[in-house]
Amino acid sequence: MRCRICGHDGVQPFLDLGKTPLSDGLVRPENLGGPEPRYPLEVAFCPGCKIVHILEDVAQEILFPEDYPYFSSFSEHLLAHSRRHALGLVEGRGLGAGSLVVELASNDGYLLQNFVEAGVPVLGIDPAPAQVAQANANGVRSICEFFGVELAERLVAGDYGDLGPLQADAIVANNVCAHVPDLNGFVAGMKLLLKPGGVITVENPWVRDLIDHCEFDTIYHEHLYYHSCAGWARLAERHGLHLNHVEYFPDLHGGTLRWHLAHEPARTPALDAALADEQSIGLDTFAYYEGFAKRVEQLKADLLGLLRGLRAEGATIAAYGAAAKGSTMLNYVGIGTDLVDFVVDRNPHKQGLLMPGTHQPILDVDALLERRPDYTLILAWNFKDEIMRQQSAYDDAGGRFIVPVPRPEVVS
Ligand code: JHZ
């Protein structure tokens, strides 16, 4: 019950999703029937630092094994968003051949490749070996490491391979600050690595959208924290950084904020407005989170009712997206192979494996047209527009989609 970030010993739980398997722990068919550990998944609000946490700490080596299957490059929407972000930094900060951009959790180089194209030197840092190998093969210089103060110290001192001493003009940390147990060490490391006058941008889904749109499935063991402006203002202050600006991307991952931090103060009216807005709705108080569990239970009942009803009528149902959030959805709601036959996903690293806990086989997306399930539950609902556009032939052939959040709905 002690907060990992500020040490407060009275964090307030508000949602218990029971024991679930690891969301990216896709099962090899040959291991079916073997042990598949489940871990408690309970969420709490910290009245000290205002950050929402899960209570369970699964070891990083277990959460992020060598064969971690998430590759960022399978969504056109995310690639386009990342390109705009990169080009915006190049132009806005005047980056060029003499600059350095460091990305933390750079995955397969999906974002940094835009800087490389623009002639800006980069360094990607990510603990997943296959993704780092892919990035390097694509010409995006990357190292395979977990980031924290120690690594930052080595990089700044020039004590890392032949990299030489370095500091960054821009540090990008997208969808990683939910994943790091020692978030204080991570932020302190970013501060060390940042040149005077440089900028840090951090993107993460906004906890307000999680709560308001019932995006409970984005809660899983990899995601230790659920972020807000109120939380980042305190974190930045604790580490002697300035939180200066925030941008909102409502259609990315269910609602994403991008925070801008620097050594120097340059606070914008947009940040002031966002902080005031969070305060006015009480996002920095426990009351905001109290009714959430009931709404999650209702969504579970509605989705189960819908799927069982369709099955009772003889309909066949598949799912789209072997996403980590898909695993929370299937396991918490209790959607086994009796309701959903198979899951499709474009990522070949996921195909041929089985969903954690519920064990639907993961197939190539062509299976939708080949097998023509009557309904397809979009587990990667954050990309629903892109997926439905891409699957227009399935739609034309009479297939229908089910979008599970903010409330289960059949669409076509
Ligand atoms: P996706 C990811 O979570 C990873 P996940 C991570 N845990 C994180 O923090 C959040 O994002 C923010 C597939 N797909 O990205 C690709 C298609 O097959 O929403 C993915 O397997 N065809 C670090 O795993 C999955 O769907 C498509 O056209 O919950 C989407 O997973 C598209 C667009 C995606 O999130």
Coordinates of C-alpha atoms and ligand atoms in Angstrom, one line a residue:
M1 CA 0.0 0.0 0.0
R2 CA 3.1 2.3 -0.1
C3 CA 3.4 4.5 -3.2
R4 CA 6.4 3.5 -5.3
I5 CA 6.9 7.2 -6.4
C6 CA 6.4 9.4 -3.3
G7 CA 6.4 6.8 -0.5
H8 CA 2.9 7.8 0.8
D9 CA 1.6 4.8 2.8
G10 CA -2.1 5.4 2.2
V11 CA -2.8 4.7 -1.4
Q12 CA -6.5 4.1 -2.0
P13 CA -7.5 1.1 -4.1
F14 CA -10.6 1.6 -6.4
L15 CA -10.7 -1.3 -8.8
D16 CA -9.8 -5.0 -8.6
L17 CA -9.6 -6.9 -11.9
G18 CA -8.8 -10.2 -10.1
K19 CA -5.9 -12.4 -11.1
T20 CA -4.9 -12.2 -14.7
P21 CA -2.1 -13.7 -16.8
L22 CA 0.6 -11.3 -18.2
S23 CA -1.0 -9.4 -21.1
D24 CA 1.9 -9.9 -23.5
G25 CA 2.5 -13.5 -22.3
L26 CA 1.3 -15.1 -25.5
V27 CA 1.3 -18.9 -25.2
R28 CA 3.3 -21.2 -27.5
P29 CA 1.0 -24.0 -28.6
E30 CA 3.5 -26.6 -27.4
N31 CA 3.3 -25.1 -23.9
L32 CA -0.5 -25.3 -23.7
G33 CA -1.5 -27.1 -20.5
G34 CA 1.8 -26.0 -18.7
P35 CA 1.9 -23.4 -15.9
E36 CA 0.6 -20.0 -16.8
P37 CA 1.0 -17.7 -13.8
R38 CA -1.7 -15.2 -12.9
Y39 CA -1.0 -12.1 -10.9
P40 CA -3.4 -9.8 -8.9
L41 CA -4.4 -6.7 -10.8
E42 CA -5.6 -4.0 -8.5
V43 CA -5.5 -0.3 -9.1
A44 CA -5.2 2.5 -6.5
F45 CA -4.9 6.3 -6.3
C46 CA -2.1 7.9 -4.4
P47 CA -3.2 11.0 -2.5
G48 CA 0.5 12.1 -2.2
C49 CA 1.7 12.3 -5.7
K50 CA -1.7 12.1 -7.4
I51 CA -0.6 9.2 -9.6
V52 CA -2.8 6.1 -10.2
H53 CA -0.9 2.9 -9.7
I54 CA -1.4 -0.8 -9.8
L55 CA -0.3 -2.5 -6.6
E56 CA 1.4 -5.6 -8.0
D57 CA 5.1 -5.5 -9.0
V58 CA 6.0 -8.2 -11.5
A59 CA 9.7 -8.4 -12.1
Q60 CA 10.8 -6.6 -15.3
E61 CA 12.6 -9.7 -16.7
I62 CA 9.3 -11.6 -16.5
L63 CA 7.3 -8.7 -18.0
F64 CA 9.8 -8.0 -20.8
P65 CA 11.3 -11.3 -21.8
E66 CA 13.6 -11.8 -24.8
D67 CA 10.7 -12.6 -27.0
Y68 CA 8.5 -9.6 -26.0
P69 CA 6.1 -9.5 -28.9
Y70 CA 5.1 -5.8 -29.2
F71 CA 6.4 -4.0 -32.3
S72 CA 5.2 -0.4 -32.8
S73 CA 5.3 -0.4 -36.6
F74 CA 2.0 -2.2 -37.3
S75 CA -0.3 0.8 -37.1
E76 CA -0.4 3.4 -39.9
H77 CA -2.1 5.8 -37.4
L78 CA 0.7 5.5 -34.9
L79 CA 3.4 5.8 -37.6
A80 CA 1.8 9.0 -39.0
H81 CA 1.4 10.5 -35.5
S82 CA 5.1 9.7 -34.7
R83 CA 6.2 11.2 -38.0
R84 CA 4.4 14.5 -37.2
H85 CA 5.9 14.5 -33.8
A86 CA 9.5 14.0 -35.2
L87 CA 9.2 16.5 -38.0
G88 CA 7.6 19.0 -35.5
L89 CA 10.7 18.7 -33.2
V90 CA 13.1 19.0 -36.1
E91 CA 11.5 22.2 -37.3
G92 CA 10.5 23.6 -33.9
R93 CA 13.8 23.1 -32.3
G94 CA 16.0 23.7 -35.4
L95 CA 17.6 20.2 -35.1
G96 CA 20.2 19.2 -37.6
A97 CA 23.4 17.2 -38.2
G98 CA 25.0 18.6 -35.1
S99 CA 22.1 17.6 -32.8
L100 CA 21.2 14.4 -31.0
V101 CA 17.8 12.9 -30.3
V102 CA 17.5 10.1 -27.8
E103 CA 14.4 8.0 -27.6
L104 CA 13.6 5.9 -24.6
A105 CA 11.6 2.7 -25.5
S106 CA 12.5 3.3 -29.1
N107 CA 11.2 -0.2 -30.0
D108 CA 11.8 -1.0 -33.7
G109 CA 12.8 2.5 -34.6
Y110 CA 9.3 3.5 -35.8
L111 CA 9.7 7.1 -34.6
L112 CA 13.5 7.7 -34.8
Q113 CA 13.6 6.7 -38.5
N114 CA 12.0 10.1 -39.2
F115 CA 15.0 11.9 -37.6
V116 CA 17.4 9.7 -39.5
E117 CA 15.7 10.6 -42.8
A118 CA 16.0 14.3 -41.8
G119 CA 19.7 13.9 -41.2
V120 CA 19.5 14.2 -37.4
P121 CA 21.7 11.8 -35.4
V122 CA 19.8 9.6 -33.0
L123 CA 20.2 7.0 -30.3
G124 CA 17.4 4.6 -29.5
I125 CA 17.4 2.8 -26.1
D126 CA 15.1 -0.2 -25.5
P127 CA 15.4 -3.4 -23.5
A128 CA 13.8 -5.7 -26.2
P129 CA 16.5 -7.4 -28.3
A130 CA 14.5 -8.3 -31.4
Q131 CA 13.0 -4.8 -31.7
V132 CA 16.5 -3.2 -31.2
A133 CA 18.0 -5.5 -33.9
Q134 CA 15.2 -4.5 -36.3
A135 CA 15.9 -0.8 -35.6
N136 CA 19.6 -1.2 -36.2
A137 CA 18.9 -3.2 -39.4
N138 CA 16.8 -0.2 -40.5
G139 CA 19.7 2.2 -39.9
V140 CA 18.4 3.5 -36.5
R141 CA 21.3 3.4 -34.1
S142 CA 19.9 1.7 -31.0
I143 CA 21.2 0.0 -27.8
C144 CA 19.5 -2.8 -25.9
E145 CA 19.2 -1.6 -22.3
F146 CA 16.7 -0.6 -19.6
F147 CA 17.0 3.2 -19.0
G148 CA 17.7 4.8 -15.6
V149 CA 20.1 7.0 -13.8
E150 CA 23.0 4.6 -14.1
L151 CA 22.8 4.3 -17.8
A152 CA 22.4 8.0 -18.1
E153 CA 25.6 8.6 -16.1
R154 CA 27.5 6.2 -18.3
L155 CA 26.3 7.8 -21.5
V156 CA 27.1 11.3 -20.3
A157 CA 30.5 10.2 -19.1
G158 CA 31.3 8.5 -22.4
D159 CA 31.5 5.1 -20.6
Y160 CA 29.3 3.2 -23.0
G161 CA 31.1 1.3 -25.8
D162 CA 32.4 3.6 -28.5
L163 CA 29.5 6.1 -28.2
G164 CA 31.6 8.8 -26.6
P165 CA 30.2 11.3 -24.1
L166 CA 26.8 12.5 -25.1
Q167 CA 23.8 14.7 -24.1
A168 CA 20.6 15.1 -26.0
D169 CA 19.0 18.1 -27.6
A170 CA 15.7 16.3 -27.4
I171 CA 14.6 13.2 -25.4
V172 CA 11.4 11.4 -26.4
A173 CA 9.8 9.0 -24.0
N174 CA 6.5 7.7 -25.5
N175 CA 4.4 5.1 -23.8
V176 CA 7.2 4.1 -21.5
C177 CA 6.6 6.1 -18.3
A178 CA 3.8 3.7 -17.4
H179 CA 6.2 0.8 -17.5
V180 CA 9.1 1.8 -15.3
P181 CA 9.0 0.7 -11.6
D182 CA 11.7 3.3 -10.6
L183 CA 10.0 6.2 -12.3
N184 CA 12.0 8.6 -10.1
G185 CA 15.3 7.1 -11.4
F186 CA 14.0 7.3 -15.0
V187 CA 13.1 11.0 -14.7
A188 CA 16.4 11.7 -13.0
G189 CA 18.2 9.9 -15.8
M190 CA 16.4 12.0 -18.4
K191 CA 17.4 15.2 -16.6
L192 CA 21.1 14.1 -16.6
L193 CA 21.0 13.2 -20.3
L194 CA 19.4 16.5 -21.4
K195 CA 21.5 19.3 -22.7
P196 CA 20.8 22.8 -21.3
G197 CA 18.2 24.3 -23.6
G198 CA 17.0 20.9 -24.7
V199 CA 13.5 19.4 -24.4
I200 CA 12.0 16.2 -23.1
T201 CA 8.6 15.1 -24.5
V202 CA 6.7 12.4 -22.8
E203 CA 3.5 10.8 -24.2
N204 CA 1.1 8.6 -22.3
P205 CA -2.6 7.8 -22.3
W206 CA -4.4 10.3 -20.0
V207 CA -6.0 8.7 -16.9
R208 CA -9.1 11.0 -17.4
D209 CA -9.9 9.3 -20.7
L210 CA -9.3 5.9 -19.1
I211 CA -11.9 6.6 -16.4
D212 CA -14.4 8.6 -18.5
H213 CA -14.4 6.1 -21.4
C214 CA -14.2 3.0 -19.3
E215 CA -10.8 2.0 -20.9
F216 CA -10.2 -0.5 -18.1
D217 CA -8.5 -2.9 -20.5
T218 CA -5.5 -0.6 -20.7
I219 CA -4.8 -1.7 -17.2
Y220 CA -2.3 -4.6 -17.1
H221 CA 0.9 -5.5 -15.2
E222 CA 3.2 -3.7 -17.7
H223 CA 1.4 -0.5 -16.9
L224 CA 2.3 0.4 -13.4
Y225 CA 1.1 4.0 -13.6
Y226 CA -1.7 6.0 -15.2
H227 CA -0.7 9.6 -15.9
S228 CA -2.2 13.1 -15.5
C229 CA -0.9 16.7 -15.6
A230 CA -1.3 16.9 -11.9
G231 CA 1.0 13.9 -11.5
W232 CA 3.6 15.2 -14.0
A233 CA 3.7 18.6 -12.4
R234 CA 4.8 17.0 -9.1
L235 CA 7.2 14.6 -10.7
A236 CA 8.9 17.3 -12.7
E237 CA 9.2 19.5 -9.6
R238 CA 10.6 16.7 -7.5
H239 CA 13.4 16.3 -10.1
G240 CA 14.2 20.0 -10.6
L241 CA 12.7 20.0 -14.1
H242 CA 10.0 22.3 -15.4
L243 CA 6.8 21.0 -16.9
N244 CA 6.1 23.7 -19.5
H245 CA 3.5 22.5 -22.0
V246 CA 1.0 19.9 -22.8
E247 CA -0.8 18.7 -26.0
Y248 CA -3.8 16.5 -26.3
F249 CA -4.3 13.7 -28.9
P250 CA -7.8 12.4 -28.3
D251 CA -7.7 9.7 -31.0
L252 CA -4.4 8.1 -29.9
H253 CA -4.5 5.1 -27.6
G254 CA -7.9 6.2 -26.3
G255 CA -6.7 9.7 -25.5
T256 CA -3.0 10.7 -25.1
L257 CA -1.2 13.7 -23.5
R258 CA 2.2 14.8 -24.6
W259 CA 4.0 16.7 -21.8
H260 CA 7.0 19.0 -22.5
L261 CA 9.7 19.3 -19.8
A262 CA 13.0 21.3 -19.7
H263 CA 15.7 22.6 -17.4
E264 CA 14.4 26.1 -18.0
P265 CA 10.9 27.4 -17.2
A266 CA 8.7 28.3 -20.2
R267 CA 5.2 27.6 -19.0
T268 CA 2.4 28.0 -21.5
P269 CA -1.2 29.0 -21.0
A270 CA -2.2 25.5 -22.4
L271 CA -0.5 23.9 -19.5
D272 CA -2.1 26.2 -16.9
A273 CA -5.5 25.5 -18.5
A274 CA -5.0 21.8 -18.5
L275 CA -3.9 21.8 -14.8
A276 CA -6.9 24.0 -13.8
D277 CA -9.2 21.7 -15.8
E278 CA -8.0 18.6 -14.0
Q279 CA -8.4 20.3 -10.7
S280 CA -11.9 21.5 -11.5
I281 CA -13.1 18.0 -12.2
G282 CA -11.3 16.6 -9.2
L283 CA -9.0 14.3 -11.2
D284 CA -6.5 14.8 -8.3
T285 CA -8.8 13.4 -5.7
F286 CA -10.0 9.9 -4.9
A287 CA -13.6 10.8 -5.5
Y288 CA -13.0 10.8 -9.3
Y289 CA -12.1 7.1 -9.2
E290 CA -14.6 5.8 -6.7
G291 CA -17.5 4.9 -9.1
F292 CA -15.3 3.3 -11.7
A293 CA -15.4 -0.3 -10.6
K294 CA -19.2 -0.4 -11.0
R295 CA -19.0 0.9 -14.5
V296 CA -16.4 -1.7 -15.4
E297 CA -18.6 -4.5 -14.0
Q298 CA -21.5 -3.1 -16.1
L299 CA -19.4 -3.2 -19.2
K300 CA -18.4 -6.8 -18.4
A301 CA -22.1 -7.8 -18.0
D302 CA -23.1 -6.0 -21.2
L303 CA -20.3 -7.5 -23.3
L304 CA -20.9 -11.0 -22.0
G305 CA -24.6 -10.6 -22.6
L306 CA -24.0 -9.4 -26.2
L307 CA -21.6 -12.2 -27.1
R308 CA -23.6 -15.0 -25.5
G309 CA -26.8 -13.7 -27.2
L310 CA -25.1 -13.7 -30.6
R311 CA -23.7 -17.2 -30.0
A312 CA -27.1 -18.5 -28.9
E313 CA -28.4 -17.3 -32.3
G314 CA -25.7 -19.4 -34.0
A315 CA -23.4 -16.5 -34.9
T316 CA -19.6 -17.0 -35.2
I317 CA -17.3 -14.4 -33.5
A318 CA -13.6 -13.6 -34.0
A319 CA -11.5 -10.8 -32.6
Y320 CA -9.1 -8.3 -34.1
G321 CA -5.8 -7.4 -32.4
A322 CA -3.7 -9.6 -30.1
A323 CA -3.1 -6.4 -28.1
A324 CA -2.0 -6.4 -24.5
K325 CA -5.3 -4.6 -23.7
G326 CA -7.1 -7.4 -25.5
S327 CA -5.7 -9.9 -23.0
T328 CA -7.1 -7.9 -20.1
M329 CA -10.5 -7.7 -21.9
L330 CA -10.7 -11.4 -22.7
N331 CA -9.6 -12.5 -19.2
Y332 CA -11.5 -10.1 -17.1
V333 CA -14.7 -10.4 -19.0
G334 CA -14.3 -14.2 -19.3
I335 CA -14.3 -14.5 -23.1
G336 CA -13.1 -18.0 -23.8
T337 CA -13.0 -20.0 -27.1
D338 CA -16.7 -20.8 -26.4
L339 CA -17.5 -17.2 -27.4
V340 CA -14.6 -16.0 -29.6
D341 CA -13.0 -18.6 -31.9
F342 CA -9.8 -16.9 -32.9
V343 CA -7.9 -13.6 -32.9
V344 CA -6.2 -12.0 -35.9
D345 CA -3.2 -9.7 -35.9
R346 CA -0.8 -8.3 -38.5
N347 CA 2.3 -8.8 -36.3
P348 CA 4.0 -12.1 -37.5
H349 CA 5.7 -12.3 -34.1
K350 CA 2.2 -12.9 -32.6
Q351 CA 0.8 -15.2 -35.2
G352 CA 0.9 -18.9 -34.4
L353 CA 0.7 -18.2 -30.7
L354 CA -2.3 -18.2 -28.3
M355 CA -3.9 -15.4 -26.3
P356 CA -2.8 -15.6 -22.6
G357 CA -5.3 -17.3 -20.4
T358 CA -8.1 -17.7 -22.9
H359 CA -6.1 -19.4 -25.6
Q360 CA -7.7 -18.3 -28.8
P361 CA -5.2 -18.9 -31.6
I362 CA -3.7 -15.8 -33.2
L363 CA -3.9 -15.9 -37.0
D364 CA -3.0 -13.6 -39.9
V365 CA -5.6 -11.0 -40.7
D366 CA -6.5 -12.8 -44.0
A367 CA -8.4 -15.3 -41.8
L368 CA -11.2 -12.8 -41.5
L369 CA -12.0 -13.0 -45.2
E370 CA -11.2 -16.7 -45.4
R371 CA -13.3 -17.8 -42.4
R372 CA -15.9 -15.0 -42.5
P373 CA -16.9 -14.9 -38.9
D374 CA -20.3 -13.1 -38.5
Y375 CA -18.8 -10.7 -36.0
T376 CA -15.4 -9.4 -35.1
L377 CA -14.7 -8.0 -31.7
I378 CA -12.1 -5.2 -32.1
L379 CA -9.8 -5.7 -29.1
A380 CA -7.4 -3.0 -30.5
W381 CA -10.4 -0.5 -30.4
N382 CA -7.8 2.4 -30.2
F383 CA -7.2 1.7 -33.9
K384 CA -10.8 0.9 -34.8
D385 CA -11.1 3.4 -37.7
E386 CA -7.9 2.2 -39.3
I387 CA -8.9 -1.4 -38.8
M388 CA -12.4 -1.0 -40.2
R389 CA -11.1 0.9 -43.2
Q390 CA -8.5 -1.8 -43.8
Q391 CA -11.1 -4.6 -43.5
S392 CA -13.7 -3.0 -45.8
A393 CA -13.9 -6.2 -47.9
Y394 CA -14.9 -8.2 -44.8
D395 CA -17.5 -5.5 -44.0
D396 CA -18.8 -5.6 -47.7
A397 CA -19.1 -9.4 -47.3
G398 CA -21.5 -8.8 -44.5
G399 CA -19.1 -9.1 -41.5
R400 CA -19.9 -6.8 -38.6
F401 CA -17.7 -5.3 -35.9
I402 CA -18.2 -5.1 -32.2
V403 CA -16.4 -2.2 -30.4
P404 CA -16.2 -3.0 -26.6
V405 CA -15.5 0.5 -25.2
P406 CA -16.7 2.9 -23.9
R407 CA -19.7 0.5 -24.1
P408 CA -20.2 -2.6 -26.3
E409 CA -21.6 -1.7 -29.6
V410 CA -22.2 -3.4 -32.9
V411 CA -21.0 -1.3 -35.8
S412 CA -20.5 -1.9 -39.6
Ligands
JHZ1 P1 -1.9 -1.8 -29.5 C1 0.7 -1.1 -26.7 O1 -0.4 -1.8 -26.0 C2 2.0 -1.5 -26.2 P2 -1.3 -2.8 -26.8 C3 2.4 -0.9 -24.9 N1 2.0 -1.8 -23.8 C4 1.7 0.4 -24.5 O2 2.0 1.0 -23.6 C5 0.4 0.8 -25.3 O3 0.4 0.3 -26.6 C6 0.2 2.3 -25.3 C7 -2.3 -5.1 -34.2 N2 -2.8 -4.4 -35.3 O4 -0.7 -1.1 -30.1 C8 -0.9 -4.7 -33.7 C9 -3.1 -5.1 -36.4 O5 -3.0 -6.3 -36.5 O6 -3.1 -1.1 -29.5 C10 -1.0 -5.0 -32.2 O7 -0.7 -6.3 -32.0 N3 -3.6 -4.4 -37.5 C11 3.9 -0.7 -24.9 O8 -0.6 -4.1 -27.1 C12 -2.4 -4.7 -31.9 O9 -3.2 -4.8 -33.1 C13 -3.8 -3.1 -37.5 O10 -4.2 -2.5 -38.5 O11 -2.6 -2.9 -26.0 C14 -2.6 -3.3 -31.4 O12 -2.1 -3.2 -30.1 C15 -3.4 -2.4 -36.3 C16 -3.6 -0.9 -36.3 C17 -3.0 -3.0 -35.3 O13 -1.7 -2.0 -28.0

